[in-house]
Amino acid sequence: AGALDGLEVCRRLRASGQEPRPRLILLTAMGEQFSPSKVGEVGADGVFFKPIVPSQIVETAKETLRLAREMAKASQPQETA
């Protein structure tokens, strides 16, 4: 078997149906060659482009975790009064 690129790894992780759903953020040096639609296409939660800006890492991590918490709350059974 040949080496897998990050996009294929992401696809396979999403296809596995693993719960809880892991947060996946891509890192690429492809810049303009990388289509933003690829992020959703492979099931990633976000993308960083090189060169990395430290504040971008912090903000993306916060947003990814916020969305994960919202998804977890939405999937919990709602109590009825």
Protein backbone atom coordinates (compact mmCIF):
# COMPACT_ATOMS: atom_id res chain seq x y z
CA ALA A 1 0.00 0.00 0.00
CA GLY A 2 1.26 3.48 -0.89
CA ALA A 3 1.48 6.50 1.36
CA LEU A 4 -1.74 8.37 2.09
CA ASP A 5 -2.05 12.12 1.79
CA GLY A 6 -3.85 14.16 4.44
CA LEU A 7 -7.02 14.47 2.37
CA GLU A 8 -7.34 10.69 2.09
CA VAL A 9 -6.66 10.24 5.80
CA CYS A 10 -9.40 12.77 6.53
CA ARG A 11 -11.86 10.97 4.20
CA ARG A 12 -11.13 7.62 5.85
CA LEU A 13 -11.53 8.99 9.37
CA ARG A 14 -14.91 10.47 8.47
CA ALA A 15 -16.01 7.26 6.73
CA SER A 16 -15.14 5.24 9.83
CA GLY A 17 -18.05 6.81 11.71
CA GLN A 18 -15.91 7.12 14.84
CA GLU A 19 -17.73 8.60 17.84
CA PRO A 20 -17.09 10.99 19.33
CA ARG A 21 -16.34 12.65 16.02
CA PRO A 22 -12.70 13.77 15.97
CA ARG A 23 -11.99 17.40 15.06
CA LEU A 24 -9.88 17.55 11.89
CA ILE A 25 -8.07 20.68 10.72
CA LEU A 26 -6.00 20.51 7.55
CA LEU A 27 -2.60 22.17 7.13
CA THR A 28 -1.45 22.91 3.59
CA ALA A 29 1.16 24.83 1.68
CA MET A 30 -0.94 24.61 -1.48
CA GLY A 31 -2.28 28.17 -1.07
CA GLU A 32 -4.24 29.30 -4.11
CA GLN A 33 -4.18 25.78 -5.57
CA PHE A 34 -6.26 24.51 -2.63
CA SER A 35 -9.99 24.83 -3.14
CA PRO A 36 -11.93 25.85 -0.01
CA SER A 37 -14.61 23.35 -1.05
CA LYS A 38 -12.03 20.59 -0.39
CA VAL A 39 -12.41 21.20 3.36
CA GLY A 40 -16.06 20.18 3.37
CA GLU A 41 -15.58 17.61 0.64
CA VAL A 42 -13.22 15.53 2.81
CA GLY A 43 -15.06 16.23 6.08
CA ALA A 44 -12.52 18.54 7.69
CA ASP A 45 -13.52 21.15 10.24
CA GLY A 46 -11.10 23.80 9.01
CA VAL A 47 -7.85 24.54 7.20
CA PHE A 48 -4.61 26.41 7.86
CA PHE A 49 -2.44 27.72 5.07
CA LYS A 50 1.32 27.99 5.42
CA PRO A 51 2.96 30.15 6.57
CA ILE A 52 1.10 29.76 9.85
CA VAL A 53 0.01 32.81 11.81
CA PRO A 54 -0.08 31.93 15.55
CA SER A 55 -3.24 33.96 16.22
CA GLN A 56 -4.96 32.04 13.41
CA ILE A 57 -4.23 28.75 15.20
CA VAL A 58 -5.76 30.00 18.45
CA GLU A 59 -8.88 31.40 16.77
CA THR A 60 -9.45 28.32 14.62
CA ALA A 61 -9.00 26.00 17.60
CA LYS A 62 -11.50 28.03 19.67
CA GLU A 63 -14.05 28.03 16.85
CA THR A 64 -13.62 24.30 16.20
CA LEU A 65 -14.11 23.48 19.89
CA ARG A 66 -17.12 25.81 20.13
CA LEU A 67 -18.75 24.03 17.18
CA ALA A 68 -17.95 20.63 18.71
CA ARG A 69 -19.68 21.63 21.96
CA GLU A 70 -22.74 22.86 20.04
CA MET A 71 -22.91 19.61 18.08
CA ALA A 72 -22.61 17.57 21.29
CA LYS A 73 -25.44 19.54 22.94
CA ALA A 74 -27.65 19.16 19.86
CA SER A 75 -27.17 15.40 19.82
CA GLN A 76 -28.16 14.92 23.47
CA PRO A 77 -31.76 13.91 24.19
CA GLN A 78 -33.84 16.88 25.25
CA GLU A 79 -35.59 16.73 28.64
CA THR A 80 -39.32 17.31 28.65
CA ALA A 81 -41.04 19.13 31.47
